[in-house]
Coordinates of C-alpha atoms and ligand atoms in Angstrom, one line a residue:
Chain A
X172 CA -22.0 30.8 -124.0
X173 CA -25.1 32.5 -122.6
X174 CA -26.0 31.0 -119.2
X175 CA -22.5 30.1 -118.2
X176 CA -22.5 32.9 -115.6
X177 CA -25.8 31.8 -114.2
X178 CA -24.6 28.2 -113.8
X179 CA -21.4 29.4 -112.0
X180 CA -23.6 31.4 -109.7
X181 CA -25.8 28.4 -109.0
X182 CA -22.8 26.3 -108.3
X183 CA -21.6 28.8 -105.7
X184 CA -24.9 28.8 -103.9
X185 CA -25.1 25.1 -104.0
X186 CA -21.7 24.8 -102.4
X187 CA -22.8 27.2 -99.7
X188 CA -25.6 24.9 -98.8
X189 CA -23.1 22.5 -97.4
X190 CA -21.0 24.9 -95.4
X191 CA -21.7 25.4 -91.7
X192 CA -24.3 28.0 -90.9
X193 CA -23.1 31.4 -89.7
X194 CA -26.3 32.9 -88.4
X195 CA -26.4 33.2 -84.6
X196 CA -29.8 32.5 -83.2
X197 CA -30.1 35.4 -80.8
X198 CA -31.3 35.4 -78.0
X199 CA -30.9 31.6 -77.6
X200 CA -27.3 31.9 -78.8
X201 CA -25.0 34.9 -78.2
X202 CA -22.0 36.0 -80.1
X203 CA -18.9 36.5 -77.9
X204 CA -18.3 40.2 -77.2
X205 CA -14.8 41.7 -77.3
X206 CA -13.3 43.0 -74.1
X207 CA -13.5 46.6 -75.4
X208 CA -17.1 46.4 -76.2
X209 CA -19.0 49.7 -75.6
X210 CA -22.0 48.6 -73.5
X211 CA -23.8 50.1 -70.6
X212 CA -21.6 52.1 -68.2
X213 CA -20.5 51.0 -64.7
X214 CA -19.1 53.3 -62.1
X215 CA -16.8 52.3 -59.3
X216 CA -18.1 54.7 -56.6
X217 CA -15.1 54.1 -54.3
X218 CA -12.5 54.9 -57.0
X219 CA -14.3 58.0 -58.4
X220 CA -12.7 61.3 -57.1
X221 CA -15.5 63.5 -58.5
X222 CA -13.2 65.4 -60.7
X223 CA -15.8 65.9 -63.4
X224 CA -13.4 65.2 -66.3
X225 CA -15.8 62.7 -67.7
X226 CA -18.5 65.3 -67.7
X227 CA -16.3 67.8 -69.6
X228 CA -15.1 65.3 -72.1
X229 CA -18.6 64.4 -73.3
X230 CA -19.5 65.9 -76.6
X231 CA -23.2 65.7 -76.0
X232 CA -23.6 66.7 -72.3
X233 CA -24.8 63.2 -71.3
X234 CA -23.1 63.1 -67.9
X235 CA -24.2 65.0 -64.8
X236 CA -21.9 64.3 -61.9
X237 CA -23.2 65.8 -58.7
X238 CA -20.5 66.9 -56.4
X239 CA -20.5 68.2 -52.8
X240 CA -17.6 69.9 -51.1
X241 CA -16.7 68.1 -47.8
X242 CA -13.7 69.3 -45.9
X243 CA -12.3 71.1 -49.0
X244 CA -12.6 67.9 -50.9
X245 CA -15.1 67.1 -53.7
X246 CA -17.3 64.1 -52.9
X247 CA -19.4 62.4 -55.5
X248 CA -23.0 62.4 -54.3
X249 CA -24.8 61.6 -57.5
X250 CA -24.1 60.4 -61.0
X251 CA -26.6 60.6 -63.8
X252 CA -26.4 59.9 -67.4
X253 CA -28.9 60.9 -70.1
X254 CA -28.0 57.8 -71.9
X255 CA -30.5 58.5 -74.7
X256 CA -28.1 61.2 -76.0
X257 CA -25.0 59.0 -75.6
X258 CA -22.9 58.4 -78.7
X259 CA -21.0 55.5 -77.0
X260 CA -17.8 57.2 -78.2
X261 CA -15.8 56.4 -75.1
X262 CA -14.3 59.8 -74.6
X263 CA -15.6 59.9 -71.0
X264 CA -14.1 56.5 -70.2
X265 CA -10.9 57.6 -71.8
X266 CA -10.8 60.9 -69.7
X267 CA -11.3 59.2 -66.4
X268 CA -8.0 59.4 -64.5
X269 CA -9.0 56.7 -62.0
X270 CA -10.5 54.1 -64.3
X271 CA -13.7 54.5 -62.3
X272 CA -16.0 54.8 -65.3
X273 CA -16.1 51.8 -67.5
X274 CA -18.0 50.1 -70.2
X275 CA -19.7 46.8 -69.4
X276 CA -20.7 44.1 -71.8
X277 CA -24.4 44.7 -71.4
X278 CA -26.0 45.9 -74.6
X279 CA -29.7 45.1 -73.9
X280 CA -30.7 48.6 -72.9
X281 CA -34.1 48.8 -74.5
X282 CA -36.9 49.5 -72.1
X283 CA -40.7 50.2 -72.2
X284 CA -40.9 53.6 -70.6
X285 CA -38.9 56.7 -71.4
X286 CA -38.4 57.6 -67.8
X287 CA -36.4 54.4 -67.3
X288 CA -33.9 55.3 -70.0
X289 CA -31.6 57.7 -68.1
X290 CA -28.9 55.8 -66.3
X291 CA -28.4 56.5 -62.7
X292 CA -25.1 55.2 -61.6
X293 CA -25.3 56.9 -58.2
X294 CA -28.7 58.2 -57.0
X295 CA -28.5 61.3 -54.8
X296 CA -30.2 59.7 -51.8
X297 CA -27.8 56.8 -51.8
X298 CA -25.0 58.8 -50.5
X299 CA -26.0 62.1 -48.9
X300 CA -23.3 64.6 -48.3
X301 CA -23.9 64.6 -44.5
X302 CA -23.3 60.9 -44.3
X303 CA -20.2 61.2 -46.3
X304 CA -18.8 63.9 -44.0
X305 CA -19.8 62.0 -40.9
X306 CA -17.7 59.1 -42.0
X307 CA -14.8 61.3 -42.7
X308 CA -15.2 61.3 -46.5
X309 CA -15.8 57.6 -46.7
X310 CA -19.1 56.1 -47.8
X311 CA -21.3 55.0 -45.0
X312 CA -22.3 51.4 -45.3
X313 CA -25.5 50.0 -44.0
X314 CA -25.1 48.6 -40.5
X315 CA -22.1 50.8 -39.6
Chain B
X202 CA -51.1 50.3 -145.8
X203 CA -49.0 51.4 -143.0
X204 CA -45.5 49.9 -142.9
X205 CA -43.5 49.5 -139.7
X206 CA -41.3 52.4 -140.5
X207 CA -44.2 54.6 -141.1
X208 CA -45.8 53.7 -137.8
X209 CA -42.6 54.5 -135.9
X210 CA -42.4 57.7 -137.8
X211 CA -45.9 58.6 -136.8
X212 CA -45.4 57.6 -133.2
X213 CA -42.3 59.7 -132.9
X214 CA -43.5 62.8 -134.7
X215 CA -47.3 62.9 -134.8
X216 CA -48.3 61.6 -131.5
X217 CA -47.2 63.9 -128.8
X218 CA -47.1 62.7 -125.2
X219 CA -46.9 65.0 -122.2
X220 CA -44.0 64.9 -120.0
X221 CA -44.7 64.0 -116.4
X222 CA -43.0 64.2 -113.1
X223 CA -42.4 61.2 -110.9
X224 CA -41.1 61.2 -107.4
X225 CA -38.7 58.4 -106.6
X226 CA -38.3 58.4 -102.8
X227 CA -37.8 59.7 -100.2
X228 CA -38.8 56.2 -99.0
X229 CA -37.3 54.0 -101.6
X230 CA -35.1 50.9 -100.9
X231 CA -32.7 51.8 -103.7
X232 CA -31.8 55.2 -102.3
X233 CA -30.0 53.7 -99.3
X234 CA -31.6 56.1 -96.9
X235 CA -33.9 59.1 -97.2
X236 CA -33.4 60.7 -100.5
X237 CA -35.6 61.8 -103.3
X238 CA -35.1 62.0 -107.1
X239 CA -37.6 64.1 -109.0
X240 CA -37.8 62.4 -112.4
X241 CA -39.1 64.2 -115.4
X242 CA -40.2 61.5 -117.8
X243 CA -41.2 61.3 -121.4
X244 CA -43.0 58.0 -121.5
X245 CA -40.3 55.8 -120.0
X246 CA -37.4 57.9 -120.9
X247 CA -35.7 60.2 -118.4
X248 CA -35.6 63.8 -119.5
X249 CA -34.3 65.1 -116.2
X250 CA -33.4 63.7 -112.8
X251 CA -33.2 66.2 -110.0
X252 CA -31.7 65.0 -106.7
X253 CA -33.4 66.3 -103.6
X254 CA -31.4 65.7 -100.5
X255 CA -31.4 67.1 -97.0
X256 CA -33.7 64.6 -95.3
X257 CA -30.9 63.4 -93.1
X258 CA -29.3 66.8 -92.4
X259 CA -28.1 67.1 -88.9
X260 CA -25.9 70.1 -89.2
X261 CA -22.7 68.3 -88.2
X262 CA -20.6 71.2 -89.5
X263 CA -22.4 73.6 -87.3
X264 CA -22.5 71.2 -84.3
X265 CA -18.7 71.0 -84.6
X266 CA -18.4 74.7 -83.8
X267 CA -19.8 74.1 -80.3
X268 CA -17.5 71.2 -79.5
X269 CA -13.9 70.9 -78.7
X270 CA -11.6 69.4 -81.5
X271 CA -11.5 66.0 -79.8
X272 CA -15.3 66.0 -79.3
X273 CA -15.9 66.4 -83.0
X274 CA -14.4 63.0 -83.7
X275 CA -17.5 61.0 -82.8
X276 CA -19.5 63.3 -85.2
X277 CA -17.3 62.5 -88.1
X278 CA -18.2 58.8 -87.6
X279 CA -21.8 59.7 -88.4
X280 CA -21.2 61.2 -91.8
X281 CA -20.2 58.2 -93.9
X282 CA -21.2 55.7 -91.3
X283 CA -20.2 52.8 -93.5
X284 CA -16.6 54.0 -93.4
X285 CA -16.2 55.7 -90.1
X286 CA -12.4 55.0 -89.7
X287 CA -11.7 56.9 -92.9
X288 CA -13.7 59.9 -91.7
X289 CA -11.8 59.8 -88.5
X290 CA -8.5 59.6 -90.3
X291 CA -9.2 62.6 -92.5
X292 CA -10.2 64.7 -89.6
X293 CA -7.3 63.9 -87.3
X294 CA -4.8 64.2 -90.1
X295 CA -6.1 67.7 -90.8
X296 CA -5.5 68.7 -87.2
X297 CA -2.1 67.1 -87.2
X298 CA -1.1 69.0 -90.3
X299 CA -2.4 72.2 -88.6
X300 CA -0.5 71.7 -85.4
X301 CA 2.6 69.8 -86.7
X302 CA 2.0 66.8 -84.5
X303 CA 4.2 63.8 -85.2
X304 CA 2.5 60.4 -85.4
X305 CA 4.5 57.4 -84.3
X306 CA 5.2 54.7 -87.0
X307 CA 3.1 52.1 -85.3
X308 CA 0.1 54.4 -85.1
X309 CA 0.4 55.1 -88.8
X310 CA 0.4 51.4 -89.6
X311 CA -2.5 50.7 -87.4
X312 CA -4.3 53.6 -89.1
X313 CA -3.6 52.2 -92.5
X314 CA -4.8 48.7 -91.5
X315 CA -8.1 50.1 -90.0
X316 CA -8.6 52.4 -93.0
X317 CA -8.3 49.6 -95.5
X318 CA -10.4 47.3 -93.4
X319 CA -13.1 49.9 -93.4
X320 CA -12.7 50.5 -97.2
X321 CA -13.4 46.8 -97.7
X322 CA -16.4 46.8 -95.4
X323 CA -17.8 49.8 -97.1
X324 CA -17.3 48.4 -100.6
X325 CA -18.9 45.1 -99.5
X326 CA -22.1 47.0 -98.8
X327 CA -21.8 48.8 -102.1
X328 CA -21.3 45.6 -104.0
X329 CA -24.0 43.7 -102.0
X330 CA -26.7 46.3 -102.3
X331 CA -25.9 46.8 -106.0
X332 CA -26.6 43.2 -106.5
X333 CA -30.0 43.6 -104.8
X334 CA -30.8 46.7 -106.9
X335 CA -30.2 44.8 -110.1
X336 CA -32.5 42.0 -108.7
X337 CA -30.1 39.4 -107.3
X338 CA -30.8 39.2 -103.6
X339 CA -28.4 36.3 -103.0
X340 CA -25.2 38.3 -103.6
X341 CA -26.1 40.6 -100.8
X342 CA -25.9 37.9 -98.2
X343 CA -22.5 36.7 -99.3
X344 CA -21.2 40.3 -99.0
X345 CA -22.8 40.8 -95.6
X346 CA -21.4 37.6 -94.3
X347 CA -17.9 38.7 -94.9
X348 CA -18.5 42.3 -93.8
X349 CA -19.6 40.9 -90.5
X350 CA -16.1 39.4 -90.0
X351 CA -14.5 42.8 -90.6
X352 CA -16.9 44.5 -88.3
X353 CA -16.0 42.0 -85.6
X354 CA -12.4 42.9 -86.0
X355 CA -13.2 46.6 -85.9
X356 CA -15.2 46.0 -82.8
X357 CA -12.3 44.2 -81.2
X358 CA -10.1 47.2 -81.8
X359 CA -12.4 50.1 -81.0
X360 CA -15.4 48.6 -79.1
X361 CA -17.9 49.7 -81.7
X362 CA -18.9 48.2 -84.9
X363 CA -19.6 51.2 -87.0
X364 CA -19.3 54.5 -85.1
X365 CA -15.8 53.8 -84.0
X366 CA -14.3 57.1 -82.8
X367 CA -11.0 55.3 -82.8
X368 CA -8.4 57.8 -84.0
X369 CA -7.0 60.7 -82.0
X370 CA -4.8 63.6 -82.8
X371 CA -1.3 62.1 -82.6
X372 CA -2.3 58.4 -82.9
X373 CA -5.0 56.1 -82.1
X374 CA -7.0 55.7 -78.8
X375 CA -5.8 52.2 -78.0
X376 CA -3.2 49.7 -79.2
X377 CA -4.3 46.7 -81.2
X378 CA -5.5 43.9 -78.9
X379 CA -3.4 40.7 -78.9
X380 CA -6.1 38.5 -80.4
X381 CA -6.5 40.9 -83.4
X382 CA -3.4 40.0 -85.4
X383 CA -4.0 36.3 -85.8
X384 CA -7.6 36.9 -86.8
X385 CA -7.0 39.6 -89.3
X386 CA -4.3 37.5 -90.9
X387 CA -6.7 34.6 -91.2
X388 CA -9.3 36.9 -92.7
X389 CA -6.9 38.3 -95.3
X390 CA -6.3 34.7 -96.4
X391 CA -10.0 34.0 -96.8
X392 CA -11.1 37.2 -98.5
X393 CA -9.7 36.7 -102.0
X394 CA -11.7 33.5 -102.2
X395 CA -14.8 35.4 -101.1
X396 CA -14.1 38.0 -103.8
X397 CA -14.0 35.2 -106.4
X398 CA -17.4 34.1 -105.1
X399 CA -18.9 37.6 -105.7
X400 CA -17.4 37.6 -109.2
X401 CA -19.0 34.2 -109.8
X402 CA -22.3 35.2 -108.3
X403 CA -22.7 38.8 -109.4
X404 CA -20.1 40.0 -111.9
X405 CA -20.3 37.0 -114.2
X406 CA -24.0 36.9 -114.2
X407 CA -25.4 37.5 -117.7
X408 CA -28.5 39.3 -116.5
X409 CA -26.5 41.5 -114.3
X410 CA -24.2 42.4 -117.2
X411 CA -27.1 43.1 -119.5
X412 CA -28.5 45.5 -117.0
X413 CA -25.3 47.4 -116.3
X414 CA -22.9 47.2 -119.3
X415 CA -22.9 50.4 -121.3
X416 CA -25.6 51.9 -119.1
X417 CA -25.0 55.3 -117.6
X418 CA -21.7 55.9 -119.4
X419 CA -19.6 58.7 -117.8
X420 CA -16.8 60.0 -120.0
X421 CA -13.6 61.1 -118.3
X422 CA -14.1 64.8 -119.3
X423 CA -17.5 65.0 -117.7
X424 CA -16.3 63.2 -114.6
X425 CA -13.5 65.7 -114.2
X426 CA -15.7 68.6 -114.9
X427 CA -18.2 67.5 -112.2
X428 CA -15.3 66.9 -109.8
X429 CA -16.1 63.3 -109.4
X430 CA -13.7 61.2 -107.4
X431 CA -13.1 57.7 -106.1
X432 CA -14.3 54.6 -107.9
X433 CA -16.7 56.7 -109.9
X434 CA -13.8 58.7 -111.5
X435 CA -11.5 55.8 -111.9
X436 CA -14.2 53.7 -113.6
X437 CA -14.0 56.3 -116.4
X438 CA -10.3 55.6 -116.8
X439 CA -8.9 58.6 -114.9
X440 CA -6.0 57.5 -112.8
X441 CA -6.4 59.6 -109.7
X442 CA -6.1 58.0 -106.4
X443 CA -4.8 60.2 -103.6
X444 CA -3.0 57.2 -102.0
X445 CA -0.8 57.1 -105.0
X446 CA -1.0 60.7 -106.4
X447 CA -0.3 62.5 -103.1
X448 CA 0.5 59.8 -100.6
X449 CA -0.4 60.6 -97.0
X450 CA 0.2 58.6 -93.9
X451 CA 2.5 55.7 -94.9
X452 CA 0.8 54.7 -98.1
X453 CA 4.0 55.4 -100.1
X454 CA 5.5 52.3 -98.6
X455 CA 3.1 49.8 -99.9
X456 CA 3.0 48.2 -103.3
X457 CA -0.5 48.3 -104.8
X458 CA -2.2 49.1 -108.0
X459 CA -5.0 51.5 -108.8
X460 CA -7.6 49.7 -110.8
X461 CA -9.0 51.6 -113.8
X462 CA -12.1 51.1 -115.8
X463 CA -12.5 51.4 -119.6
X464 CA -16.0 52.3 -120.4
X465 CA -17.1 54.3 -117.4
X466 CA -20.5 52.5 -117.3
X467 CA -22.3 51.1 -114.3
X468 CA -20.6 47.7 -114.7
X469 CA -17.2 49.3 -114.5
X470 CA -18.1 51.3 -111.4
X471 CA -19.3 48.2 -109.8
X472 CA -16.2 46.2 -110.8
X473 CA -13.9 49.0 -109.6
X474 CA -15.0 48.2 -106.0
X475 CA -14.3 44.5 -106.2
X476 CA -10.9 45.2 -107.7
X477 CA -10.2 47.9 -105.0
X478 CA -11.0 45.4 -102.3
X479 CA -8.4 43.0 -103.7
X480 CA -5.8 45.8 -103.6
X481 CA -6.9 46.7 -100.0
X482 CA -6.2 43.2 -98.9
X483 CA -2.7 43.5 -100.4
X484 CA -2.1 46.8 -98.5
X485 CA -3.3 45.2 -95.2
X486 CA -1.0 42.2 -95.7
X487 CA 2.0 44.4 -96.3
X488 CA 1.1 46.7 -93.3
X489 CA 0.7 43.7 -91.0
X490 CA 4.1 42.4 -92.2
X491 CA 5.8 45.8 -91.5
X492 CA 3.9 46.6 -88.4
X493 CA 6.6 48.1 -86.1
X494 CA 6.6 48.1 -82.3
X495 CA 6.5 51.3 -80.4
X496 CA 4.0 53.7 -79.0
X497 CA 0.5 54.1 -80.5
X498 CA 0.1 57.7 -79.5
X499 CA 2.5 60.5 -80.2
X500 CA 3.2 63.7 -78.2
X501 CA 0.0 65.6 -78.7
X502 CA -1.1 68.3 -76.2
X503 CA -4.0 67.3 -73.9
X504 CA -6.0 70.3 -75.0
X505 CA -6.1 70.6 -78.8
X506 CA -5.6 74.2 -79.7
X507 CA -4.4 74.7 -83.2
X508 CA -2.8 78.0 -84.1
X509 CA -4.9 80.6 -85.7
X510 CA -5.4 79.9 -89.3
X511 CA -7.0 77.5 -91.7
X512 CA -6.2 74.1 -93.2
X513 CA -7.5 71.9 -95.9
X514 CA -6.5 68.2 -96.1
X515 CA -7.9 65.4 -98.2
X516 CA -7.6 61.7 -98.2
X517 CA -8.9 59.0 -100.4
X518 CA -12.1 57.9 -98.8
X519 CA -14.2 54.8 -99.7
X520 CA -16.3 56.9 -102.1
X521 CA -13.8 59.4 -103.3
X522 CA -11.8 62.4 -102.1
X523 CA -12.8 63.2 -98.5
X524 CA -11.5 66.6 -97.5
X525 CA -11.7 68.5 -94.3
X526 CA -11.4 72.3 -94.1
X527 CA -10.9 73.6 -90.6
X528 CA -10.6 77.2 -89.5
X529 CA -9.1 77.9 -86.1
X530 CA -9.4 81.1 -84.1
X531 CA -7.0 79.8 -81.5
X532 CA -9.7 78.6 -79.2
X533 CA -10.2 74.9 -78.3
X534 CA -13.2 74.8 -80.6
X535 CA -13.2 75.0 -84.4
X536 CA -14.4 78.3 -85.7
X537 CA -15.6 76.6 -88.9
X538 CA -15.5 73.1 -90.2
X539 CA -16.4 72.2 -93.7
X540 CA -16.2 68.7 -95.1
X541 CA -15.9 67.8 -98.8
X542 CA -18.1 64.8 -98.9
X543 CA -17.4 62.6 -102.0
X544 CA -21.0 61.1 -102.1
X545 CA -22.5 64.6 -102.3
X546 CA -20.3 65.7 -105.1
X547 CA -20.6 62.5 -107.0
X548 CA -24.3 62.7 -106.7
X549 CA -24.2 65.9 -108.8
X550 CA -23.7 63.7 -111.8
X551 CA -27.0 61.8 -111.4
X552 CA -29.0 63.9 -113.8
X553 CA -26.2 63.8 -116.4
X554 CA -26.0 60.0 -116.1
X555 CA -29.7 59.3 -116.1
X556 CA -30.7 61.5 -119.0
X557 CA -31.9 59.5 -122.0
X558 CA -32.1 56.2 -120.1
X559 CA -35.2 54.3 -119.0
X560 CA -36.9 54.5 -115.7
X561 CA -35.6 51.1 -114.8
X562 CA -32.0 52.2 -115.3
X563 CA -32.3 54.9 -112.7
X564 CA -31.8 52.4 -109.9
X565 CA -28.9 50.8 -111.6
X566 CA -27.2 54.2 -112.1
X567 CA -28.0 55.5 -108.6
X568 CA -26.6 52.3 -107.1
X569 CA -23.4 52.6 -109.1
X570 CA -22.8 56.1 -107.7
X571 CA -22.8 54.5 -104.3
X572 CA -24.1 57.2 -102.1
X573 CA -24.4 57.2 -98.3
X574 CA -27.0 59.6 -97.2
X575 CA -25.3 60.3 -93.9
X576 CA -22.5 61.8 -95.9
X577 CA -24.6 63.5 -98.6
X578 CA -26.6 65.4 -96.0
X579 CA -23.9 65.6 -93.3
Ligands
SF4_647 S1 -19.6 57.7 -74.4 FE1 -19.3 59.7 -75.4 S2 -21.4 60.5 -75.5 FE2 -21.6 58.8 -74.1 S3 -21.3 59.7 -72.1 FE3 -19.3 59.1 -72.7 S4 -18.4 60.9 -73.7 FE4 -20.6 61.2 -73.6
SF4_648 S1 -13.6 61.2 -64.6 FE1 -13.6 59.3 -63.4 S2 -13.0 60.0 -61.3 FE2 -13.5 61.9 -62.4 S3 -15.7 62.2 -61.9 FE3 -15.7 61.0 -63.8 S4 -15.8 58.9 -63.1 FE4 -15.2 60.1 -61.4

């Protein structure tokens, strides 16, 4: 009978009217993110050994890790990411032998100005090489 | 006095109309991206339909030449972005074949689960958007609602919803998280009921059937001649599914059917996808049952350096046969990569299918081919 299919369809939509709503009202409500979510990066400055493996693993040359040689040892003095070119593939995080580079759950990375886009995980001035050498390779803390 | 037959005779023979050219796209909702069809029309009838692609060309094949083999994986995600896991799978399997890397059982099962989940997610988009193109917006939301659940699962495994970069040469990048198994089992129980809903909402709808049945008929010979594959080919009744015909990974261990169409029309091509999703659910259920314990990563060298030579390997992607051709010069970067993208090759049939149909059918025909522009342009 013509119209039977239409009626079946309407029946389905009518049933759906009484099921709980699935739409999440962002930003008032937030969906739970899984533990492995690929969000903004975090860097554990203490754990990082400045090996540069993350930089080499990146397919798009996003990472620039600035290293300074202190007492024959590499010390991380800067860590920049041109995150606008990042594919969020996770190859860098996977390459890190110390687990220093990680993803966080922060996904709200939009900003108003282009110059704010690059992600600076360690600014050069924050940890000058001379301070690092003075403290015997350890980071100098304020007040020390 | 002029009779009706006379009038028609005159209209057809005496009154000549000029052919004209109409651009459909590059910005058109039914093209699923940036894509143009140059239609030559005689009144409302299609005389020729020329596909113009390239608007989304990023040169992935060329980019690959400047990346190491592992670094190419994220780029494969961005070809058929609706079915990234399948793209990953084809690429890593090509490399494994080249280097003779053994993949552990567990990794193979995880791969099958991910691949079939992606196939369902991809077909859901195809089914949903096809419903919109025929004019039924409601169906789309039902499909997207369920696709969201699959994307949540994929995100749980890989951390990304669409561009997953999950597979590696020798296995997968991470093991399945503990919370994954109960959720995927629950979803597999729910999905068949959802497919029934789509059948009730879309497939059984008389208007939908009137618009798609016996429209854009593709006969098996033409399909084979144009090297069509996937649901497009099987809708014409040709039984060719690589998962059955030349099993790769562990597909030979699962019991599933290859749905076949009868008429090769738009309706069959649409229906093929719903039937395939049902089979994918069967495969996933069996894979979950047989999921062995063990490592998720085999013994693959840290630096992927395949021996000098070339390799072609193909798998059954969501849209058809997805093939990777890699040439190695012994360095850690591919010398040449070429991808046989099913959308691109299926799209070649567009003109053949559209000819003689009305302008309004172009959308129905194009939708039934189910192209993804990321893959067409690569
Ligand atoms: S996620 Fe991928 S693209 Fe982004 S910085 Fe890491 S390796 Fe590079
Ligand atoms: S791979 Fe890890 S330890 Fe090495 S430089 Fe990068 S963040 Fe630091």
